[in-house]
Amino acid sequence: MTSIDILLKRNEELGNVVPGDRSSPKPSLQVAILTCMDARVRVFEIFGLIQGEAHVLRNGGGVVTDDMIRSLALSQRKLGTREVLIVQHTNCGLSMVTEDDFKDELEQATGLRPTWSVEAFRKVEDSVRVSIERVRRSDFLAHTDNVRGFVYDVKTGSLTEVE
Ligand SMILES: [Zn+2]
């Protein structure tokens, strides 16, 4: 049995138990939350989110990349979100690799060097600041005033704002 099989079985057993408003694709809190794919960042639980309230965009690191800007542009211009909450976290995998080492590894394994940035960082606060700036400076976004960034401590569960 694969992990996907396990998840599908769970879904069948759970049935339709998720509360919330399903009437509109527009998030009722008008907010987009950007965070890391890390399995310890349980974003729905952390913010008590229910269905229909927020867009949740995730990638490795929770960093603002061109593809995050693509999703945010859709989120803001077509689906009415006006605020951006960025949540990166302690003990992130991106703080354990370096840009060049990971690209070298991929190049050695595949013969191709990626054109994209790994977005590796040493200090998570610095990475949060860069992501905030990328949102603020993006001409594609309609709302860049209400953007705030935080570090989530995966051990304690605390959120600390990055100024
Ligand atoms: Zn992470």
Tab-separated table of N, CA and C and ligand atoms in Angstrom:
chain	number	residue	atom	x	y	z
A	1	MET	N	0.843	-1.193	0.000
A	1	MET	CA	0.000	0.000	0.000
A	1	MET	C	0.891	1.261	0.000
A	2	THR	N	0.647	2.153	-0.939
A	2	THR	CA	1.421	3.392	-0.974
A	2	THR	C	0.826	4.412	0.001
A	3	SER	N	1.558	5.478	0.227
A	3	SER	CA	1.033	6.539	1.096
A	3	SER	C	-0.210	7.175	0.485
A	4	ILE	N	-0.228	7.260	-0.833
A	4	ILE	CA	-1.419	7.828	-1.486
A	4	ILE	C	-2.625	6.937	-1.222
A	5	ASP	N	-2.416	5.618	-1.283
A	5	ASP	CA	-3.514	4.695	-0.960
A	5	ASP	C	-4.020	4.934	0.464
A	6	ILE	N	-3.082	5.117	1.393
A	6	ILE	CA	-3.454	5.363	2.796
A	6	ILE	C	-4.319	6.626	2.896
A	7	LEU	N	-3.888	7.681	2.199
A	7	LEU	CA	-4.634	8.943	2.265
A	7	LEU	C	-6.029	8.801	1.658
A	8	LEU	N	-6.123	8.086	0.567
A	8	LEU	CA	-7.426	7.900	-0.079
A	8	LEU	C	-8.369	7.098	0.819
A	9	LYS	N	-7.802	6.146	1.522
A	9	LYS	CA	-8.605	5.344	2.443
A	9	LYS	C	-9.118	6.235	3.588
A	10	ARG	N	-8.209	7.061	4.108
A	10	ARG	CA	-8.615	7.991	5.171
A	10	ARG	C	-9.736	8.898	4.691
A	11	ASN	N	-9.596	9.410	3.462
A	11	ASN	CA	-10.598	10.320	2.921
A	11	ASN	C	-11.961	9.649	2.855
A	12	GLU	N	-11.948	8.401	2.435
A	12	GLU	CA	-13.200	7.643	2.344
A	12	GLU	C	-13.831	7.480	3.729
A	13	GLU	N	-13.001	7.177	4.711
A	13	GLU	CA	-13.493	6.968	6.066
A	13	GLU	C	-14.013	8.256	6.696
A	14	LEU	N	-13.322	9.372	6.386
A	14	LEU	CA	-13.713	10.658	6.971
A	14	LEU	C	-15.050	11.153	6.436
A	15	GLY	N	-15.267	10.941	5.143
A	15	GLY	CA	-16.474	11.465	4.527
A	15	GLY	C	-16.419	12.978	4.448
A	16	ASN	N	-17.575	13.615	4.382
A	16	ASN	CA	-17.637	15.060	4.220
A	16	ASN	C	-17.745	15.742	5.582
A	17	VAL	N	-16.588	16.000	6.205
A	17	VAL	CA	-16.622	16.517	7.576
A	17	VAL	C	-16.077	17.936	7.700
A	18	VAL	N	-15.630	18.521	6.570
A	18	VAL	CA	-14.963	19.822	6.672
A	18	VAL	C	-15.974	20.955	6.727
A	19	PRO	N	-15.979	21.744	7.833
A	19	PRO	CA	-16.950	22.831	7.943
A	19	PRO	C	-16.530	24.031	7.097
A	20	GLY	N	-17.459	24.916	6.846
A	20	GLY	CA	-17.122	26.151	6.157
A	20	GLY	C	-18.032	26.426	4.982
A	21	ASP	N	-17.856	27.620	4.427
A	21	ASP	CA	-18.702	28.090	3.339
A	21	ASP	C	-18.099	27.668	2.000
A	22	ARG	N	-18.853	26.955	1.193
A	22	ARG	CA	-18.364	26.491	-0.096
A	22	ARG	C	-18.952	27.284	-1.253
A	23	SER	N	-19.625	28.396	-0.953
A	23	SER	CA	-20.408	29.059	-1.987
A	23	SER	C	-19.564	29.882	-2.955
A	24	SER	N	-18.373	30.313	-2.538
A	24	SER	CA	-17.596	31.198	-3.401
A	24	SER	C	-16.118	30.820	-3.389
A	25	PRO	N	-15.445	30.984	-4.543
A	25	PRO	CA	-13.991	30.760	-4.553
A	25	PRO	C	-13.219	31.929	-3.929
A	26	LYS	N	-13.927	33.027	-3.601
A	26	LYS	CA	-13.243	34.189	-3.023
A	26	LYS	C	-13.087	34.004	-1.520
A	27	PRO	N	-11.847	34.024	-1.017
A	27	PRO	CA	-11.632	33.816	0.421
A	27	PRO	C	-12.309	34.902	1.262
A	28	SER	N	-13.102	34.499	2.242
A	28	SER	CA	-13.896	35.467	2.996
A	28	SER	C	-13.039	36.412	3.839
A	29	LEU	N	-11.850	35.982	4.250
A	29	LEU	CA	-10.968	36.868	5.021
A	29	LEU	C	-10.095	37.743	4.108
A	30	GLN	N	-10.214	37.536	2.829
A	30	GLN	CA	-9.462	38.315	1.823
A	30	GLN	C	-7.961	38.314	2.095
A	31	VAL	N	-7.444	37.143	2.479
A	31	VAL	CA	-6.025	37.050	2.791
A	31	VAL	C	-5.421	35.838	2.091
A	32	ALA	N	-4.157	36.007	1.677
A	32	ALA	CA	-3.387	34.877	1.148
A	32	ALA	C	-2.258	34.582	2.133
A	33	ILE	N	-2.113	33.318	2.487
A	33	ILE	CA	-1.061	32.903	3.404
A	33	ILE	C	-0.021	32.115	2.610
A	34	LEU	N	1.220	32.572	2.682
A	34	LEU	CA	2.313	31.891	1.986
A	34	LEU	C	3.151	31.166	3.013
A	35	THR	N	3.355	29.881	2.824
A	35	THR	CA	4.170	29.172	3.797
A	35	THR	C	4.910	28.005	3.166
A	36	CYS	N	5.754	27.379	3.979
A	36	CYS	CA	6.612	26.290	3.511
A	36	CYS	C	5.810	24.994	3.393
A	37	MET	N	6.326	24.089	2.581
A	37	MET	CA	5.692	22.771	2.446
A	37	MET	C	5.960	21.884	3.658
A	38	ASP	N	6.800	22.321	4.566
A	38	ASP	CA	7.177	21.509	5.730
A	38	ASP	C	5.934	20.920	6.423
A	39	ALA	N	5.986	19.611	6.667
A	39	ALA	CA	4.816	18.902	7.193
A	39	ALA	C	4.467	19.304	8.616
A	40	ARG	N	5.393	20.006	9.292
A	40	ARG	CA	5.114	20.432	10.662
A	40	ARG	C	4.360	21.746	10.736
A	41	VAL	N	4.321	22.448	9.615
A	41	VAL	CA	3.591	23.729	9.587
A	41	VAL	C	2.142	23.440	9.205
A	42	ARG	N	1.327	23.249	10.221
A	42	ARG	CA	-0.085	22.893	9.996
A	42	ARG	C	-0.896	24.172	9.945
A	43	VAL	N	-0.864	24.785	8.783
A	43	VAL	CA	-1.327	26.158	8.657
A	43	VAL	C	-2.813	26.322	9.008
A	44	PHE	N	-3.635	25.341	8.690
A	44	PHE	CA	-5.055	25.458	9.025
A	44	PHE	C	-5.272	25.461	10.541
A	45	GLU	N	-4.518	24.626	11.240
A	45	GLU	CA	-4.631	24.565	12.698
A	45	GLU	C	-4.006	25.794	13.361
A	46	ILE	N	-2.855	26.225	12.847
A	46	ILE	CA	-2.153	27.361	13.446
A	46	ILE	C	-3.051	28.603	13.496
A	47	PHE	N	-3.819	28.812	12.430
A	47	PHE	CA	-4.644	30.016	12.369
A	47	PHE	C	-6.143	29.738	12.549
A	48	GLY	N	-6.467	28.506	12.912
A	48	GLY	CA	-7.869	28.172	13.114
A	48	GLY	C	-8.712	28.382	11.865
A	49	LEU	N	-8.115	28.131	10.715
A	49	LEU	CA	-8.805	28.387	9.448
A	49	LEU	C	-9.889	27.356	9.173
A	50	ILE	N	-10.987	27.835	8.649
A	50	ILE	CA	-11.982	26.904	8.125
A	50	ILE	C	-12.099	27.109	6.618
A	51	GLN	N	-12.812	26.198	5.995
A	51	GLN	CA	-12.940	26.222	4.545
A	51	GLN	C	-13.489	27.558	4.068
A	52	GLY	N	-12.869	28.078	3.002
A	52	GLY	CA	-13.399	29.290	2.385
A	52	GLY	C	-12.816	30.586	2.911
A	53	GLU	N	-11.912	30.529	3.887
A	53	GLU	CA	-11.440	31.771	4.503
A	53	GLU	C	-10.193	32.384	3.877
A	54	ALA	N	-9.262	31.550	3.433
A	54	ALA	CA	-7.969	32.098	3.001
A	54	ALA	C	-7.378	31.263	1.879
A	55	HIS	N	-6.598	31.921	1.029
A	55	HIS	CA	-5.760	31.171	0.097
A	55	HIS	C	-4.516	30.717	0.844
A	56	VAL	N	-4.107	29.496	0.629
A	56	VAL	CA	-2.870	28.991	1.226
A	56	VAL	C	-1.944	28.552	0.105
A	57	LEU	N	-0.829	29.257	-0.020
A	57	LEU	CA	0.135	28.966	-1.086
A	57	LEU	C	1.400	28.411	-0.448
A	58	ARG	N	1.861	27.284	-0.944
A	58	ARG	CA	3.017	26.647	-0.308
A	58	ARG	C	4.069	26.274	-1.345
A	59	ASN	N	5.321	26.389	-0.918
A	59	ASN	CA	6.423	25.833	-1.703
A	59	ASN	C	7.558	25.529	-0.721
A	60	GLY	N	8.655	25.005	-1.227
A	60	GLY	CA	9.803	24.743	-0.374
A	60	GLY	C	10.327	26.063	0.171
A	61	GLY	N	10.208	26.278	1.471
A	61	GLY	CA	10.679	27.504	2.103
A	61	GLY	C	9.580	28.507	2.411
A	62	GLY	N	8.522	28.488	1.630
A	62	GLY	CA	7.532	29.556	1.780
A	62	GLY	C	8.095	30.870	1.272
A	63	VAL	N	8.899	30.774	0.219
A	63	VAL	CA	9.557	31.968	-0.317
A	63	VAL	C	8.766	32.527	-1.503
A	64	VAL	N	8.829	33.835	-1.668
A	64	VAL	CA	8.129	34.474	-2.776
A	64	VAL	C	8.977	34.332	-4.038
A	65	THR	N	8.506	33.490	-4.929
A	65	THR	CA	9.153	33.256	-6.225
A	65	THR	C	8.237	33.821	-7.305
A	66	ASP	N	8.682	33.743	-8.558
A	66	ASP	CA	7.832	34.197	-9.665
A	66	ASP	C	6.512	33.434	-9.677
A	67	ASP	N	6.578	32.147	-9.343
A	67	ASP	CA	5.336	31.377	-9.384
A	67	ASP	C	4.399	31.757	-8.232
A	68	MET	N	4.971	32.145	-7.095
A	68	MET	CA	4.133	32.662	-6.008
A	68	MET	C	3.488	33.982	-6.439
A	69	ILE	N	4.230	34.823	-7.120
A	69	ILE	CA	3.663	36.086	-7.613
A	69	ILE	C	2.539	35.810	-8.614
A	70	ARG	N	2.726	34.787	-9.443
A	70	ARG	CA	1.670	34.380	-10.382
A	70	ARG	C	0.384	34.051	-9.613
A	71	SER	N	0.521	33.210	-8.577
A	71	SER	CA	-0.670	32.828	-7.804
A	71	SER	C	-1.254	34.028	-7.064
A	72	LEU	N	-0.379	34.870	-6.508
A	72	LEU	CA	-0.852	36.053	-5.782
A	72	LEU	C	-1.570	37.033	-6.708
A	73	ALA	N	-1.073	37.174	-7.932
A	73	ALA	CA	-1.719	38.077	-8.891
A	73	ALA	C	-3.138	37.594	-9.167
A	74	LEU	N	-3.308	36.287	-9.345
A	74	LEU	CA	-4.644	35.715	-9.531
A	74	LEU	C	-5.486	35.897	-8.273
A	75	SER	N	-4.864	35.623	-7.122
A	75	SER	CA	-5.547	35.710	-5.841
A	75	SER	C	-6.092	37.118	-5.613
A	76	GLN	N	-5.279	38.110	-5.911
A	76	GLN	CA	-5.685	39.496	-5.649
A	76	GLN	C	-6.589	40.064	-6.741
A	77	ARG	N	-6.224	39.838	-7.983
A	77	ARG	CA	-6.945	40.507	-9.067
A	77	ARG	C	-8.216	39.786	-9.498
A	78	LYS	N	-8.271	38.475	-9.243
A	78	LYS	CA	-9.467	37.725	-9.661
A	78	LYS	C	-10.291	37.212	-8.482
A	79	LEU	N	-9.656	37.082	-7.319
A	79	LEU	CA	-10.374	36.439	-6.219
A	79	LEU	C	-10.416	37.282	-4.945
A	80	GLY	N	-10.018	38.554	-5.083
A	80	GLY	CA	-10.347	39.531	-4.053
A	80	GLY	C	-9.497	39.572	-2.797
A	81	THR	N	-8.352	38.879	-2.756
A	81	THR	CA	-7.551	39.000	-1.531
A	81	THR	C	-6.792	40.327	-1.535
A	82	ARG	N	-6.566	40.847	-0.311
A	82	ARG	CA	-5.944	42.169	-0.178
A	82	ARG	C	-4.760	42.171	0.777
A	83	GLU	N	-4.589	41.082	1.524
A	83	GLU	CA	-3.485	41.009	2.483
A	83	GLU	C	-2.643	39.769	2.210
A	84	VAL	N	-1.343	39.860	2.557
A	84	VAL	CA	-0.431	38.735	2.359
A	84	VAL	C	0.277	38.428	3.673
A	85	LEU	N	0.118	37.202	4.135
A	85	LEU	CA	0.765	36.751	5.368
A	85	LEU	C	1.809	35.697	4.995
A	86	ILE	N	3.068	36.008	5.269
A	86	ILE	CA	4.163	35.098	4.935
A	86	ILE	C	4.637	34.409	6.216
A	87	VAL	N	4.668	33.080	6.193
A	87	VAL	CA	5.099	32.323	7.370
A	87	VAL	C	6.195	31.340	6.978
A	88	GLN	N	7.426	31.674	7.352
A	88	GLN	CA	8.519	30.708	7.203
A	88	GLN	C	8.765	30.114	8.590
A	89	HIS	N	9.757	29.221	8.718
A	89	HIS	CA	9.837	28.512	10.010
A	89	HIS	C	11.262	28.123	10.386
A	90	THR	N	11.426	27.818	11.654
A	90	THR	CA	12.721	27.357	12.163
A	90	THR	C	13.014	25.966	11.608
A	91	ASN	N	14.299	25.643	11.528
A	91	ASN	CA	14.687	24.281	11.160
A	91	ASN	C	14.245	23.916	9.726
A	92	CYS	N	14.201	24.919	8.849
A	92	CYS	CA	13.751	24.694	7.471
A	92	CYS	C	14.845	24.003	6.662
A	93	GLY	N	14.435	23.115	5.771
A	93	GLY	CA	15.388	22.417	4.902
A	93	GLY	C	16.234	23.364	4.059
A	94	LEU	N	15.677	24.529	3.733
A	94	LEU	CA	16.414	25.474	2.895
A	94	LEU	C	17.564	26.141	3.641
A	95	SER	N	17.584	26.012	4.972
A	95	SER	CA	18.721	26.557	5.717
A	95	SER	C	19.821	25.496	5.856
A	96	MET	N	19.539	24.291	5.336
A	96	MET	CA	20.507	23.202	5.462
A	96	MET	C	21.194	22.868	4.142
A	97	VAL	N	20.871	23.607	3.105
A	97	VAL	CA	21.568	23.449	1.823
A	97	VAL	C	22.116	24.814	1.413
A	98	THR	N	23.033	24.797	0.456
A	98	THR	CA	23.434	26.070	-0.134
A	98	THR	C	23.070	26.035	-1.611
A	99	GLU	N	22.936	27.233	-2.141
A	99	GLU	CA	22.560	27.394	-3.549
A	99	GLU	C	23.465	26.545	-4.453
A	100	ASP	N	24.760	26.725	-4.300
A	100	ASP	CA	25.695	26.059	-5.218
A	100	ASP	C	25.783	24.562	-4.972
A	101	ASP	N	25.808	24.157	-3.708
A	101	ASP	CA	25.916	22.719	-3.420
A	101	ASP	C	24.736	21.944	-3.994
A	102	PHE	N	23.542	22.475	-3.822
A	102	PHE	CA	22.367	21.740	-4.302
A	102	PHE	C	22.329	21.728	-5.826
A	103	LYS	N	22.728	22.857	-6.435
A	103	LYS	CA	22.768	22.889	-7.910
A	103	LYS	C	23.848	21.943	-8.437
A	104	ASP	N	24.982	21.897	-7.736
A	104	ASP	CA	26.045	20.950	-8.129
A	104	ASP	C	25.532	19.522	-8.068
A	105	GLU	N	24.829	19.229	-6.980
A	105	GLU	CA	24.292	17.874	-6.784
A	105	GLU	C	23.351	17.481	-7.931
A	106	LEU	N	22.469	18.410	-8.287
A	106	LEU	CA	21.525	18.128	-9.371
A	106	LEU	C	22.241	17.983	-10.701
A	107	GLU	N	23.253	18.825	-10.894
A	107	GLU	CA	23.988	18.775	-12.156
A	107	GLU	C	24.758	17.462	-12.282
A	108	GLN	N	25.365	17.036	-11.174
A	108	GLN	CA	26.109	15.778	-11.210
A	108	GLN	C	25.175	14.591	-11.442
A	109	ALA	N	23.989	14.668	-10.875
A	109	ALA	CA	23.052	13.550	-10.990
A	109	ALA	C	22.367	13.490	-12.348
A	110	THR	N	22.202	14.646	-12.978
A	110	THR	CA	21.353	14.688	-14.174
A	110	THR	C	22.050	15.225	-15.418
A	111	GLY	N	23.193	15.874	-15.238
A	111	GLY	CA	23.852	16.502	-16.379
A	111	GLY	C	23.274	17.862	-16.716
A	112	LEU	N	22.274	18.294	-15.952
A	112	LEU	CA	21.668	19.605	-16.203
A	112	LEU	C	21.713	20.443	-14.934
A	113	ARG	N	22.082	21.705	-15.098
A	113	ARG	CA	22.073	22.626	-13.964
A	113	ARG	C	20.778	23.422	-14.003
A	114	PRO	N	20.025	23.451	-12.904
A	114	PRO	CA	18.749	24.171	-12.954
A	114	PRO	C	18.952	25.666	-13.190
A	115	THR	N	17.983	26.251	-13.901
A	115	THR	CA	18.044	27.698	-14.123
A	115	THR	C	17.394	28.445	-12.964
A	116	TRP	N	16.563	27.730	-12.188
A	116	TRP	CA	15.869	28.383	-11.086
A	116	TRP	C	16.762	28.525	-9.851
A	117	SER	N	16.341	29.442	-8.993
A	117	SER	CA	17.060	29.652	-7.740
A	117	SER	C	16.559	28.664	-6.689
A	118	VAL	N	17.501	28.103	-5.936
A	118	VAL	CA	17.131	27.191	-4.847
A	118	VAL	C	16.464	27.985	-3.722
A	119	GLU	N	16.849	29.249	-3.571
A	119	GLU	CA	16.351	30.125	-2.495
A	119	GLU	C	16.839	29.690	-1.113
A	120	ALA	N	18.012	29.064	-1.093
A	120	ALA	CA	18.606	28.665	0.187
A	120	ALA	C	18.916	29.899	1.030
A	121	PHE	N	18.881	29.711	2.352
A	121	PHE	CA	19.211	30.842	3.236
A	121	PHE	C	19.923	30.344	4.484
A	122	ARG	N	20.608	31.251	5.154
A	122	ARG	CA	21.238	30.918	6.428
A	122	ARG	C	20.341	31.346	7.591
A	123	LYS	N	19.846	32.585	7.494
A	123	LYS	CA	18.978	33.093	8.571
A	123	LYS	C	17.564	33.250	8.040
A	124	VAL	N	16.629	32.577	8.688
A	124	VAL	CA	15.262	32.576	8.181
A	124	VAL	C	14.664	33.984	8.165
A	125	GLU	N	15.063	34.812	9.140
A	125	GLU	CA	14.531	36.182	9.175
A	125	GLU	C	14.918	36.952	7.899
A	126	ASP	N	16.140	36.735	7.433
A	126	ASP	CA	16.577	37.412	6.199
A	126	ASP	C	15.730	36.972	5.009
A	127	SER	N	15.423	35.678	4.976
A	127	SER	CA	14.610	35.152	3.884
A	127	SER	C	13.194	35.739	3.923
A	128	VAL	N	12.648	35.869	5.124
A	128	VAL	CA	11.312	36.470	5.260
A	128	VAL	C	11.340	37.908	4.742
A	129	ARG	N	12.387	38.650	5.119
A	129	ARG	CA	12.483	40.049	4.671
A	129	ARG	C	12.536	40.150	3.141
A	130	VAL	N	13.295	39.267	2.524
A	130	VAL	CA	13.389	39.269	1.058
A	130	VAL	C	12.019	38.997	0.441
A	131	SER	N	11.304	38.029	1.010
A	131	SER	CA	9.984	37.691	0.463
A	131	SER	C	9.004	38.852	0.619
A	132	ILE	N	9.035	39.509	1.786
A	132	ILE	CA	8.169	40.682	1.992
A	132	ILE	C	8.464	41.740	0.922
A	133	GLU	N	9.746	41.999	0.714
A	133	GLU	CA	10.154	43.017	-0.265
A	133	GLU	C	9.690	42.656	-1.665
A	134	ARG	N	9.775	41.383	-2.021
A	134	ARG	CA	9.354	40.958	-3.363
A	134	ARG	C	7.868	41.198	-3.578
A	135	VAL	N	7.079	40.983	-2.532
A	135	VAL	CA	5.649	41.281	-2.653
A	135	VAL	C	5.461	42.790	-2.797
A	136	ARG	N	6.113	43.540	-1.901
A	136	ARG	CA	5.919	44.998	-1.903
A	136	ARG	C	6.312	45.633	-3.228
A	137	ARG	N	7.340	45.074	-3.869
A	137	ARG	CA	7.845	45.690	-5.100
A	137	ARG	C	7.215	45.134	-6.367
A	138	SER	N	6.318	44.182	-6.237
A	138	SER	CA	5.763	43.571	-7.446
A	138	SER	C	4.711	44.457	-8.089
A	139	ASP	N	4.932	44.807	-9.351
A	139	ASP	CA	3.960	45.606	-10.089
A	139	ASP	C	2.728	44.803	-10.480
A	140	PHE	N	2.836	43.483	-10.434
A	140	PHE	CA	1.706	42.639	-10.841
A	140	PHE	C	0.610	42.578	-9.773
A	141	LEU	N	0.978	42.953	-8.560
A	141	LEU	CA	0.014	42.835	-7.457
A	141	LEU	C	-0.730	44.146	-7.250
A	142	ALA	N	-2.006	44.019	-6.888
A	142	ALA	CA	-2.842	45.207	-6.697
A	142	ALA	C	-2.735	45.747	-5.266
A	143	HIS	N	-2.393	44.864	-4.311
A	143	HIS	CA	-2.371	45.247	-2.896
A	143	HIS	C	-1.037	44.829	-2.267
A	144	THR	N	-0.202	45.803	-1.968
A	144	THR	CA	1.120	45.481	-1.440
A	144	THR	C	1.396	46.188	-0.111
A	145	ASP	N	0.373	46.832	0.462
A	145	ASP	CA	0.566	47.545	1.730
A	145	ASP	C	0.478	46.611	2.926
A	146	ASN	N	-0.498	45.731	2.911
A	146	ASN	CA	-0.690	44.846	4.058
A	146	ASN	C	-0.009	43.506	3.842
A	147	VAL	N	1.319	43.530	3.952
A	147	VAL	CA	2.097	42.298	3.884
A	147	VAL	C	2.936	42.207	5.150
A	148	ARG	N	2.809	41.081	5.852
A	148	ARG	CA	3.571	40.883	7.080
A	148	ARG	C	4.200	39.499	7.066
A	149	GLY	N	5.380	39.397	7.690
A	149	GLY	CA	6.110	38.137	7.667
A	149	GLY	C	6.435	37.637	9.062
A	150	PHE	N	6.385	36.318	9.232
A	150	PHE	CA	6.599	35.710	10.541
A	150	PHE	C	7.498	34.477	10.437
A	151	VAL	N	8.107	34.140	11.584
A	151	VAL	CA	8.818	32.864	11.704
A	151	VAL	C	8.026	31.992	12.678
A	152	TYR	N	7.683	30.802	12.226
A	152	TYR	CA	6.970	29.830	13.062
A	152	TYR	C	7.997	28.872	13.656
A	153	ASP	N	7.971	28.761	14.974
A	153	ASP	CA	8.892	27.849	15.653
A	153	ASP	C	8.260	26.453	15.674
A	154	VAL	N	8.861	25.517	14.958
A	154	VAL	CA	8.219	24.200	14.816
A	154	VAL	C	8.249	23.405	16.119
A	155	LYS	N	9.114	23.810	17.055
A	155	LYS	CA	9.156	23.088	18.334
A	155	LYS	C	8.138	23.629	19.335
A	156	THR	N	8.050	24.968	19.426
A	156	THR	CA	7.162	25.561	20.439
A	156	THR	C	5.795	25.968	19.895
A	157	GLY	N	5.734	26.114	18.564
A	157	GLY	CA	4.475	26.561	17.961
A	157	GLY	C	4.278	28.066	18.007
A	158	SER	N	5.316	28.809	18.443
A	158	SER	CA	5.140	30.268	18.534
A	158	SER	C	5.414	30.943	17.201
A	159	LEU	N	4.757	32.085	17.007
A	159	LEU	CA	4.938	32.896	15.815
A	159	LEU	C	5.638	34.184	16.193
A	160	THR	N	6.712	34.530	15.493
A	160	THR	CA	7.423	35.774	15.784
A	160	THR	C	7.457	36.628	14.516
A	161	GLU	N	7.000	37.869	14.643
A	161	GLU	CA	6.982	38.739	13.471
A	161	GLU	C	8.387	39.213	13.116
A	162	VAL	N	8.652	39.297	11.839
A	162	VAL	CA	9.932	39.822	11.336
A	162	VAL	C	9.703	41.251	10.908
A	163	GLU	N	10.408	42.171	11.559
A	163	GLU	CA	10.222	43.603	11.246
A	163	GLU	C	11.125	44.001	10.088
B	1	ZN	ZN	10.668	24.796	5.370
